[in-house]
PDB file of N, CA and C in Angstrom:
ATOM      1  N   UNK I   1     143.411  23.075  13.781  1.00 61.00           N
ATOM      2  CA  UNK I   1     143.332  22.911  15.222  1.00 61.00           C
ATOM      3  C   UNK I   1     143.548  24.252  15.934  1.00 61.00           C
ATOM      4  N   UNK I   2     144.598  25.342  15.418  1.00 72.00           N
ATOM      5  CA  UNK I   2     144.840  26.037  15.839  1.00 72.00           C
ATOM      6  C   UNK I   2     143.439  27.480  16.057  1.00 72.00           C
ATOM      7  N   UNK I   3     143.153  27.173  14.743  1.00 74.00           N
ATOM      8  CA  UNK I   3     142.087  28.070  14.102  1.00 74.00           C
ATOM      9  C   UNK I   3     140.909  27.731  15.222  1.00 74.00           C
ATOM     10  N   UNK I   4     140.492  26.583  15.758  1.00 81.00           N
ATOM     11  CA  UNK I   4     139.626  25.891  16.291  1.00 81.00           C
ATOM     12  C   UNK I   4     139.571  26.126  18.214  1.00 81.00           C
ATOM     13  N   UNK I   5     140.951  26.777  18.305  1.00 82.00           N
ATOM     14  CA  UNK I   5     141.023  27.237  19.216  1.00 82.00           C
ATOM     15  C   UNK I   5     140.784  28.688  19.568  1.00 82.00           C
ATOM     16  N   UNK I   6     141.691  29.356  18.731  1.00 80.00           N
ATOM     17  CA  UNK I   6     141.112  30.345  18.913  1.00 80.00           C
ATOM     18  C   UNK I   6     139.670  30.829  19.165  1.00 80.00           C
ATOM     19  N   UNK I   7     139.052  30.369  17.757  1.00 77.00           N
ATOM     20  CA  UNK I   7     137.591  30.281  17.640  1.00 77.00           C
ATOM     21  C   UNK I   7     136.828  30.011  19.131  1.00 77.00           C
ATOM     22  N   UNK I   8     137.178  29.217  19.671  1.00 80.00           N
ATOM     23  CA  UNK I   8     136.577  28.865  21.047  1.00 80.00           C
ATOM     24  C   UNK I   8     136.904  29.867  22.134  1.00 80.00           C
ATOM     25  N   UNK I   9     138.515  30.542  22.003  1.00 80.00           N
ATOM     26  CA  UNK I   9     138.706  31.573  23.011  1.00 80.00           C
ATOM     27  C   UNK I   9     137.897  32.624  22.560  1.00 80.00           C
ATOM     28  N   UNK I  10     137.529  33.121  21.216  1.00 75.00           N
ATOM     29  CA  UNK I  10     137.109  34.209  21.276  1.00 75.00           C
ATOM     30  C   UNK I  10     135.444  34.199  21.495  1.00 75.00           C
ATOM     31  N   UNK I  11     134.482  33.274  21.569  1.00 75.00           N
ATOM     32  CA  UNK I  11     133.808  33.299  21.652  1.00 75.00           C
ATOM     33  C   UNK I  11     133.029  32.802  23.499  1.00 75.00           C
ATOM     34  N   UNK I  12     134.144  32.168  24.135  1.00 78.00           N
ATOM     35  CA  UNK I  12     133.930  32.383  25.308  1.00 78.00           C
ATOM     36  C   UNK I  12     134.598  33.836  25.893  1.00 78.00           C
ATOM     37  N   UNK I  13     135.262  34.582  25.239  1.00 74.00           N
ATOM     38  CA  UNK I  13     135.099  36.019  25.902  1.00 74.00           C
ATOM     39  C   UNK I  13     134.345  36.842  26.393  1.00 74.00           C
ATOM     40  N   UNK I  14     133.958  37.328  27.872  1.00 71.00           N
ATOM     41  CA  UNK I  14     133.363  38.221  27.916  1.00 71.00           C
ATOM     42  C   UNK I  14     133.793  39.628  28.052  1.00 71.00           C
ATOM     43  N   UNK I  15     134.662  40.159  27.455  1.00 70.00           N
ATOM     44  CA  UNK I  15     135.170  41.699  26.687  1.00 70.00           C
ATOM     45  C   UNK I  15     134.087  42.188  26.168  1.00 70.00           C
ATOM     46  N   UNK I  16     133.742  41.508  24.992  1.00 70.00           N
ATOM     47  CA  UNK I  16     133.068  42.593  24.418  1.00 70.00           C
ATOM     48  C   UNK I  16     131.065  42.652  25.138  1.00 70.00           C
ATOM     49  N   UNK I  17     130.906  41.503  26.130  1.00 74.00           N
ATOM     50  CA  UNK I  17     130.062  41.561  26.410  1.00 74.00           C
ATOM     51  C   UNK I  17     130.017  42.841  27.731  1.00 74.00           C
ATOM     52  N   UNK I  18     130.986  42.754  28.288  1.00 78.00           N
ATOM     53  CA  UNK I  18     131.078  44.109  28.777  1.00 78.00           C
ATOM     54  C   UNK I  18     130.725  45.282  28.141  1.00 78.00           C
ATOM     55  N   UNK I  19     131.373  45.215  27.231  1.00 82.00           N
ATOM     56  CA  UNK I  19     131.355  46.519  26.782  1.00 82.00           C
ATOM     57  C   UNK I  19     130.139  47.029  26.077  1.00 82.00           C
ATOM     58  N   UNK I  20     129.127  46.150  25.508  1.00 85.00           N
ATOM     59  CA  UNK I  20     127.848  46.220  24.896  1.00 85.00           C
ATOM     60  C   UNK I  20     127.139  46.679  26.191  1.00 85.00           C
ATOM     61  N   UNK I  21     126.897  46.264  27.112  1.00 89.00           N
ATOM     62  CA  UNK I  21     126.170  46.554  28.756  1.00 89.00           C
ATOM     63  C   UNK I  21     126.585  48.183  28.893  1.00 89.00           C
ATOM     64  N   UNK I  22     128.037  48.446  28.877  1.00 91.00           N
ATOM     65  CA  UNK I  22     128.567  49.953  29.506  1.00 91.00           C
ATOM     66  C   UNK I  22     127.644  50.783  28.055  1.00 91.00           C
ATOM     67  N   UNK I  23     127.720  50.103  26.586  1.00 92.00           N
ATOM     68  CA  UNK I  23     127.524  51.198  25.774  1.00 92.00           C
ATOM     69  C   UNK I  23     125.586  51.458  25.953  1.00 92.00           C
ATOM     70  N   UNK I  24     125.031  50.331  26.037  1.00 94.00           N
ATOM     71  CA  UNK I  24     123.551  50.212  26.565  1.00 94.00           C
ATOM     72  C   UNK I  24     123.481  51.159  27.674  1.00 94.00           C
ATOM     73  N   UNK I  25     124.274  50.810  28.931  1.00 96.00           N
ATOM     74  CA  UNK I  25     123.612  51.615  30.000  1.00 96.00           C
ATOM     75  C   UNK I  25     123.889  53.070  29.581  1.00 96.00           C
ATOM     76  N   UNK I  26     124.795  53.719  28.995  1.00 97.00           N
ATOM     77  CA  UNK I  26     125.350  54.754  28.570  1.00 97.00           C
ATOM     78  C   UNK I  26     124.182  56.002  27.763  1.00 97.00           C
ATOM     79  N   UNK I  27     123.677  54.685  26.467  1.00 97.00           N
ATOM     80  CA  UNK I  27     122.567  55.379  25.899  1.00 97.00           C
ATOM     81  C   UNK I  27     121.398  55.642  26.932  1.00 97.00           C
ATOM     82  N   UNK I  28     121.198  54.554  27.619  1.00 97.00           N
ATOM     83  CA  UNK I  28     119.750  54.693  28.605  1.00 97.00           C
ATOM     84  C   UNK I  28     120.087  55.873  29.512  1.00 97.00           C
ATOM     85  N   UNK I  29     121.192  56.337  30.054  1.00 98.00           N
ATOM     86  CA  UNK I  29     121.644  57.445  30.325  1.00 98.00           C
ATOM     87  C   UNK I  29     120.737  58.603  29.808  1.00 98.00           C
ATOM     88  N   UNK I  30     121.423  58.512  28.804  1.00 98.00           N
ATOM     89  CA  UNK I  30     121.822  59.839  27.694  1.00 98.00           C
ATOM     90  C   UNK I  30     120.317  59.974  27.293  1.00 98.00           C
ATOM     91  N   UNK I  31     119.222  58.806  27.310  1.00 97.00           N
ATOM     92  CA  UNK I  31     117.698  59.156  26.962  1.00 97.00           C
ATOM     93  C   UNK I  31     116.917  59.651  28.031  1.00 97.00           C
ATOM     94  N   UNK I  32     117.504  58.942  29.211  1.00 98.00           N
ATOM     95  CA  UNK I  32     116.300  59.605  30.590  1.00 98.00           C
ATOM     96  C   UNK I  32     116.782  60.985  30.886  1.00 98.00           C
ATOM     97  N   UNK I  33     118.219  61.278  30.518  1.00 97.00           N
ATOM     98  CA  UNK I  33     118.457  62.975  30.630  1.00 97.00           C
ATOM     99  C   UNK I  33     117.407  63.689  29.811  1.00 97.00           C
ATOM    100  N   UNK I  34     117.487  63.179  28.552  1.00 97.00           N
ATOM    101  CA  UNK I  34     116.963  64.144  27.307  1.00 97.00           C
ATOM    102  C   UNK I  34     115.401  64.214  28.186  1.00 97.00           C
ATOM    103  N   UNK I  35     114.541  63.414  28.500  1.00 96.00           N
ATOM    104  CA  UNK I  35     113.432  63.174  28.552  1.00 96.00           C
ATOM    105  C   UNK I  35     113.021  63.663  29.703  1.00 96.00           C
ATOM    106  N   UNK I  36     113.845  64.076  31.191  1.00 97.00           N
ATOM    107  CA  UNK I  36     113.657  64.769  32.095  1.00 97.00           C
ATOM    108  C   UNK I  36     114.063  66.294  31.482  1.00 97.00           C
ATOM    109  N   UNK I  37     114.934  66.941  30.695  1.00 96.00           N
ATOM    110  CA  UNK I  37     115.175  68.076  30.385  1.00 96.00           C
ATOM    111  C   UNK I  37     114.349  68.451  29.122  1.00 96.00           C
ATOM    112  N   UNK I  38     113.425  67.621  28.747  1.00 95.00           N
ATOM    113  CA  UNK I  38     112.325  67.780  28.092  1.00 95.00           C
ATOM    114  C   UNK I  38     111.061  68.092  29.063  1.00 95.00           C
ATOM    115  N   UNK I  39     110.791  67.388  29.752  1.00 94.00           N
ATOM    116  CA  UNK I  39     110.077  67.730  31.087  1.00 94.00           C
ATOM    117  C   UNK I  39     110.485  68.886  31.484  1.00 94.00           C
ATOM    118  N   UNK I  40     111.244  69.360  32.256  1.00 96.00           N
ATOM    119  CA  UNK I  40     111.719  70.469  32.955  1.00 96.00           C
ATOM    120  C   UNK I  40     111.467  71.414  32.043  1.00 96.00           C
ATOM    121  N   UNK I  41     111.569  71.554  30.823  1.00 95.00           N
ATOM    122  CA  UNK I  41     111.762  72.868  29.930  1.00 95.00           C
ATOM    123  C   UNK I  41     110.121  73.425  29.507  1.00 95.00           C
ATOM    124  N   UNK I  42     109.621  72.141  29.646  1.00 93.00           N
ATOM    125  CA  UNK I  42     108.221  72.191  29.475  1.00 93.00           C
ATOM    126  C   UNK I  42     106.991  73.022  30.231  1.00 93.00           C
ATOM    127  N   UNK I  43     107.737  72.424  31.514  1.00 94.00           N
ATOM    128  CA  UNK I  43     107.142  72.885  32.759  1.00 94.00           C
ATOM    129  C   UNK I  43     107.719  74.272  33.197  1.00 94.00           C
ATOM    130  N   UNK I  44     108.972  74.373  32.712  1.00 96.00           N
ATOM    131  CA  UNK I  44     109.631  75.974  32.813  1.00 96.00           C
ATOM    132  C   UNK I  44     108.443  76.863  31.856  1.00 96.00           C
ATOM    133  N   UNK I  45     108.377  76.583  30.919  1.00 95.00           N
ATOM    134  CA  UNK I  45     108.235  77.355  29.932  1.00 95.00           C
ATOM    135  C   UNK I  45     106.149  78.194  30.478  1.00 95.00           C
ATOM    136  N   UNK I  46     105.940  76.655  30.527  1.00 95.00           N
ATOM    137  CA  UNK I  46     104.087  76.615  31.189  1.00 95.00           C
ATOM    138  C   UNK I  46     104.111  77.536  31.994  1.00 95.00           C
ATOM    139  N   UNK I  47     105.114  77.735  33.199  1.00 95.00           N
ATOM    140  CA  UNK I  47     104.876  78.419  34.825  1.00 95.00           C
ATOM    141  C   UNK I  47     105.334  80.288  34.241  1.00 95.00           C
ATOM    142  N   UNK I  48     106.162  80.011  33.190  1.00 95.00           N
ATOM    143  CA  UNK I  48     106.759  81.522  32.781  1.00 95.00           C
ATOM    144  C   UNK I  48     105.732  82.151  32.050  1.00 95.00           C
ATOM    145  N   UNK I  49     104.779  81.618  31.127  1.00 95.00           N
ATOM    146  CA  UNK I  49     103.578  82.148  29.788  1.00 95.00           C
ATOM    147  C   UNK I  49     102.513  82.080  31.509  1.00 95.00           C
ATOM    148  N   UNK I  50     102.356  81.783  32.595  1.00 94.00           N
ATOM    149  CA  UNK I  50     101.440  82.002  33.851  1.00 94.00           C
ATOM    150  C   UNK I  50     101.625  82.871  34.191  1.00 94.00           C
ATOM    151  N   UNK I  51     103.004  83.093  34.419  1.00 93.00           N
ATOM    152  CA  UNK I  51     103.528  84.330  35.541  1.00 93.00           C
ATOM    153  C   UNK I  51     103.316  85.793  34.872  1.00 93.00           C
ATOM    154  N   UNK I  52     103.943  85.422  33.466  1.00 91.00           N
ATOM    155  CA  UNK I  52     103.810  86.757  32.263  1.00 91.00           C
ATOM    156  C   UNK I  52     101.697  87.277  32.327  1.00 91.00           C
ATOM    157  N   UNK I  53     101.557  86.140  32.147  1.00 91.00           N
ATOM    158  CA  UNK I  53      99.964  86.633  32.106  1.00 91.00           C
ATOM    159  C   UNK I  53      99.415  87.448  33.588  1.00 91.00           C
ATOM    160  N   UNK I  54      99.753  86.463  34.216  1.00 91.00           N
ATOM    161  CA  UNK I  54      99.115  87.141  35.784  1.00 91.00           C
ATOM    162  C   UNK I  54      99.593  88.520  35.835  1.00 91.00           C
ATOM    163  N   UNK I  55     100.741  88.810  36.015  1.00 88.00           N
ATOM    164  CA  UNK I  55     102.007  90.256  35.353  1.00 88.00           C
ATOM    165  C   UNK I  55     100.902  91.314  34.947  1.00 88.00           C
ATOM    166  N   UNK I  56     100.642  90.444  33.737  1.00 88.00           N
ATOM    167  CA  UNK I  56     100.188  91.667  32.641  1.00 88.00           C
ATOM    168  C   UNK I  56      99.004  91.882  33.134  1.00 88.00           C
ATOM    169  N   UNK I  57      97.987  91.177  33.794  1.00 88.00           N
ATOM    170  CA  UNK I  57      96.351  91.965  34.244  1.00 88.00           C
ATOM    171  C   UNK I  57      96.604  92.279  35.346  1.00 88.00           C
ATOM    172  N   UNK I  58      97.472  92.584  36.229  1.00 86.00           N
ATOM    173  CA  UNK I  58      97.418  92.777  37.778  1.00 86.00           C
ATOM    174  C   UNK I  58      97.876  94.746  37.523  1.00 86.00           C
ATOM    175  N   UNK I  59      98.179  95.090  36.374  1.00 71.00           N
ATOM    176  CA  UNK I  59      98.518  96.614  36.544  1.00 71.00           C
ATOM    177  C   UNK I  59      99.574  97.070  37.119  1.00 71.00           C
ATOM    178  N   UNK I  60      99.379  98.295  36.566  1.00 61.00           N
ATOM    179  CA  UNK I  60     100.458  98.887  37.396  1.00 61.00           C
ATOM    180  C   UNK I  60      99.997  99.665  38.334  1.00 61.00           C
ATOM    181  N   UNK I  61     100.793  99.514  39.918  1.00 62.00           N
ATOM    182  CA  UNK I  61     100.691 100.606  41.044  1.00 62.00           C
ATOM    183  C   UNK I  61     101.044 101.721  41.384  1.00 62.00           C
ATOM    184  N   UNK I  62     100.023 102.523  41.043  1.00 53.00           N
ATOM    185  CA  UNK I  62     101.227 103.608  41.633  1.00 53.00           C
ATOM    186  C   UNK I  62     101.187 104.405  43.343  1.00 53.00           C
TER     187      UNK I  62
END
């Protein structure tokens, strides 16, 4: 009986269902960072191999 209770408290708990949600939203976090600073580095990198080129055929002034 005792066993039978418990069993029932622990499974109407929502503890750990909390905590599955915080560790989910956490990762979804941690992926849209990676995936915007994948973006950004991308687009850094594209505008810098532009700028270097334009640079290099425009000469030098004297």
């Amino acid at each position: 009986m005792k066993t039978n209770l418990k069993a029932n408290q622990f499974f109407r708990a929502e503890n750990g269902a909390v905590t599955v949600e915080w560790v989910f939203l956490a990762a979804a976090l941690v992926g849209l960072t990676a995936l915007t600073l994948a973006t950004i580095e991308t687009t850094t990198l594209d505008t810098t191999a532009k700028t270097a080129t334009k640079i290099s055929t425009m000469g030098a002034v004297d």
